[in-house]
Coordinates of C-alpha atoms in Angstrom, one line a residue:
M1 CA -148.7 132.3 -75.6
N2 CA -150.7 130.7 -72.8
N3 CA -152.1 133.3 -70.4
W4 CA -150.8 131.3 -67.4
L5 CA -147.3 131.3 -68.9
I6 CA -147.4 135.1 -69.3
F7 CA -148.6 135.5 -65.7
A8 CA -145.8 133.3 -64.4
I9 CA -143.1 135.2 -66.4
A10 CA -144.5 138.6 -65.1
L11 CA -144.6 137.3 -61.5
A12 CA -141.0 136.0 -61.7
A13 CA -139.8 139.4 -63.1
T14 CA -141.5 141.3 -60.3
A15 CA -140.0 139.0 -57.6
A16 CA -136.5 139.5 -59.1
V17 CA -136.9 143.3 -59.0
L18 CA -138.1 143.2 -55.4
L19 CA -135.2 141.0 -54.3
A20 CA -132.7 143.2 -56.0
T21 CA -134.2 146.3 -54.3
I22 CA -134.0 144.8 -50.9
A23 CA -130.5 143.5 -51.5
T24 CA -129.3 147.0 -52.4
G25 CA -130.9 148.5 -49.3
A26 CA -133.4 150.7 -51.1
Y27 CA -135.9 149.9 -48.3
G28 CA -134.4 151.0 -45.1
K29 CA -135.2 149.6 -41.7
E30 CA -136.8 152.9 -40.5
P31 CA -139.2 155.3 -42.3
A32 CA -137.6 158.2 -44.1
H33 CA -139.7 160.7 -42.1
K34 CA -140.3 160.1 -38.5
P35 CA -143.5 161.6 -36.8
Y36 CA -143.1 165.2 -35.7
W37 CA -143.3 164.2 -32.0
E38 CA -140.3 161.9 -32.2
D39 CA -137.7 164.7 -31.8
P40 CA -136.4 164.9 -28.2
N41 CA -134.2 168.0 -29.0
R42 CA -137.2 169.9 -30.2
R43 CA -139.2 168.9 -27.2
S44 CA -136.4 169.8 -24.8
T45 CA -135.9 173.2 -26.5
I46 CA -139.6 174.2 -26.2
L47 CA -139.9 173.0 -22.6
T48 CA -136.8 174.9 -21.6
E49 CA -138.0 178.1 -23.3
A50 CA -141.5 177.8 -21.8
S51 CA -140.2 177.3 -18.3
S52 CA -138.0 180.4 -18.8
V53 CA -140.6 182.6 -20.3
G54 CA -143.9 181.4 -19.1
I55 CA -145.9 182.3 -16.0
L56 CA -146.1 179.3 -13.7
A57 CA -149.8 178.7 -13.1
Q58 CA -149.7 175.4 -11.4
R59 CA -147.5 172.3 -10.8
G60 CA -148.1 168.6 -11.4
P61 CA -146.3 165.3 -12.0
Q62 CA -148.0 164.2 -15.2
G63 CA -146.3 166.5 -17.6
V64 CA -146.2 170.1 -18.9
V65 CA -148.9 172.2 -20.6
V66 CA -147.9 175.4 -22.4
V67 CA -150.7 177.9 -23.2
G68 CA -149.7 180.8 -25.4
Y69 CA -152.1 183.5 -26.6
R70 CA -152.5 187.1 -27.7
D71 CA -154.1 189.3 -25.0
Q72 CA -155.8 192.6 -25.7
L73 CA -157.4 194.7 -22.9
N74 CA -160.1 196.2 -25.1
A75 CA -161.0 193.1 -27.0
T76 CA -164.7 192.1 -26.8
H77 CA -163.8 188.4 -26.4
R78 CA -161.5 189.0 -23.4
T79 CA -164.0 187.9 -20.8
E80 CA -164.4 184.7 -22.6
L81 CA -160.7 184.3 -23.0
L82 CA -160.1 184.6 -19.2
A83 CA -163.0 182.2 -18.5
V84 CA -161.5 179.6 -20.9
L85 CA -158.1 179.9 -19.2
K86 CA -159.6 179.2 -15.8
E87 CA -161.4 176.2 -17.2
L88 CA -158.2 175.0 -18.9
L89 CA -156.3 175.1 -15.6
K90 CA -158.9 172.9 -14.0
A91 CA -158.9 170.5 -17.0
A92 CA -155.1 170.3 -16.8
E93 CA -155.0 169.4 -13.1
G94 CA -152.0 167.1 -12.5
Y95 CA -149.9 169.0 -15.1
T96 CA -147.4 171.8 -14.7
V97 CA -148.9 174.7 -16.6
Y98 CA -147.2 177.7 -18.1
L99 CA -149.1 180.7 -19.5
A100 CA -147.2 182.7 -22.2
P101 CA -149.3 185.7 -23.3
W102 CA -148.1 188.3 -25.7
A103 CA -149.6 191.6 -27.0
T104 CA -149.0 194.1 -29.7
D105 CA -150.7 197.3 -28.3
N106 CA -148.9 199.4 -25.8
A107 CA -151.6 199.4 -23.1
T108 CA -151.8 195.6 -23.0
R109 CA -148.0 195.2 -23.2
S110 CA -147.6 197.4 -20.2
Y111 CA -150.3 195.4 -18.4
L112 CA -148.8 192.0 -19.2
A113 CA -145.4 193.3 -18.1
M114 CA -146.8 193.8 -14.7
L115 CA -148.0 190.2 -14.7
Y116 CA -144.6 188.9 -15.9
N117 CA -142.8 191.1 -13.3
G118 CA -144.9 190.0 -10.4
Q119 CA -146.6 193.4 -9.9
L120 CA -149.9 191.8 -10.8
T121 CA -150.9 188.3 -9.4
L122 CA -152.1 185.6 -11.7
S123 CA -155.3 185.4 -9.6
D124 CA -156.1 189.0 -10.1
Y125 CA -155.2 188.8 -13.8
L126 CA -157.6 185.8 -14.4
Q127 CA -160.3 187.7 -12.5
G128 CA -159.9 190.6 -15.0
K129 CA -158.4 193.1 -12.6
V130 CA -156.9 196.0 -14.5
E131 CA -154.0 198.1 -13.2
N132 CA -152.9 201.3 -15.1
E133 CA -149.2 201.5 -14.5
T134 CA -146.3 201.7 -16.8
A135 CA -144.1 198.6 -17.0
T136 CA -141.9 196.7 -19.5
S137 CA -140.8 193.2 -19.8
P138 CA -138.8 191.3 -22.5
K139 CA -140.9 188.2 -21.8
I140 CA -143.7 189.6 -23.9
D141 CA -141.7 189.4 -27.1
Q142 CA -140.1 186.1 -25.9
A143 CA -143.7 184.7 -25.6
W144 CA -144.3 185.7 -29.2
R145 CA -141.1 184.0 -30.3
L146 CA -142.1 180.9 -28.3
A147 CA -145.4 180.8 -30.2
N148 CA -143.5 181.0 -33.5
M149 CA -141.1 178.3 -32.4
T150 CA -143.9 176.0 -31.3
A151 CA -145.9 176.6 -34.5
N152 CA -142.8 175.8 -36.6
A153 CA -142.1 172.7 -34.6
Y154 CA -145.6 171.2 -34.5
G155 CA -148.0 173.2 -36.7
S156 CA -146.3 173.9 -40.0
Y157 CA -147.3 172.1 -43.2
Q158 CA -146.3 172.1 -46.8
P159 CA -149.0 171.9 -49.5
L160 CA -148.0 169.9 -52.6
G161 CA -145.9 172.1 -54.9
A162 CA -145.9 175.1 -52.5
R163 CA -143.8 176.6 -49.8
R164 CA -143.9 175.5 -46.2
I165 CA -146.7 177.4 -44.3
V166 CA -146.5 178.4 -40.6
Q167 CA -149.5 180.2 -39.1
I168 CA -149.4 181.8 -35.6
P169 CA -152.8 181.3 -34.0
P170 CA -154.4 183.7 -31.5
I171 CA -154.2 180.9 -28.9
Y172 CA -152.6 177.5 -28.7
V173 CA -151.8 174.7 -26.3
V174 CA -149.0 172.2 -26.5
I175 CA -149.1 169.2 -24.1
F176 CA -146.0 167.2 -23.1
R177 CA -146.9 164.1 -21.1
N178 CA -144.2 162.4 -19.1
D179 CA -145.2 158.8 -19.9
T180 CA -145.1 159.2 -23.7
A181 CA -143.1 160.9 -26.4
Y182 CA -146.3 161.9 -28.2
V183 CA -146.9 165.6 -28.3
V184 CA -150.3 167.3 -28.7
Y185 CA -150.3 170.7 -30.4
E186 CA -153.8 172.3 -30.5
P187 CA -154.0 175.7 -32.2
F188 CA -157.1 177.8 -32.6
T189 CA -158.2 177.0 -36.1
P190 CA -160.3 179.5 -38.1
G191 CA -163.2 177.8 -39.8
R192 CA -163.3 175.0 -37.2
D193 CA -163.3 177.2 -34.1
K194 CA -165.7 180.2 -33.9
S195 CA -164.8 181.1 -30.3
F196 CA -162.3 180.3 -27.6
T197 CA -164.9 178.1 -26.1
D198 CA -165.1 176.0 -29.3
W199 CA -161.3 175.7 -29.3
F200 CA -161.2 174.6 -25.6
Q201 CA -163.4 171.6 -26.4
W202 CA -160.6 170.2 -28.5
V203 CA -158.1 170.8 -25.8
K204 CA -160.3 169.1 -23.2
T205 CA -160.7 166.1 -25.5
A206 CA -157.0 165.9 -26.0
L207 CA -156.3 165.9 -22.3
E208 CA -158.9 163.2 -21.7
N209 CA -157.5 161.1 -24.6
L210 CA -154.0 161.3 -23.2
R211 CA -155.1 160.3 -19.7
S212 CA -156.8 157.2 -21.3
G213 CA -153.5 156.2 -22.9
Q214 CA -153.3 157.8 -26.3
G215 CA -149.8 158.1 -27.6
K216 CA -148.3 155.3 -25.4
V217 CA -148.2 152.9 -28.2
T218 CA -149.3 154.5 -31.5
P219 CA -151.2 157.8 -31.6

């Protein structure tokens, strides 16, 4: 049989299958899996929780930035952590920013409770002032749950043939800008980030990209 005739028959068969597939609706008008940021309920839930749990650091009209992290008074990197937080607040000028720290040791939990309760000002906290008083606050555990909620919403992944994986980083930021549905979740990533300073460079870049229009059409 002529090669051209074979090609024509194969082409006609392919076209018939394609037309039948379209006619039966196998190809929908929308993708089966929407991007993770296109979920207004998820966005609303995290924003509500952050505003309820977090410490209001500053206000702004451009959107909301949530910064969650594990604090530890005797950690060698704590000075760097506080310095990065102060730089982050400057970089996020124009946004409403909530800080949501948590802790696992009793001394730091008591210290953070003073911050959540208003017994310690945010300014003194960021300067590293330490107060030795006993205090408790449910918001410490709520901040941990917020970290879990955010990681599940924006940071989970599922390797091929394996279970879904959710990792809670020692620090993360999630950025909700008012003029786009696009959400930026930037967790501390071992292997990529060797320090909080390394991590902050990614956050700074994300803020700059959003200000330049990223996410308004297609991320």
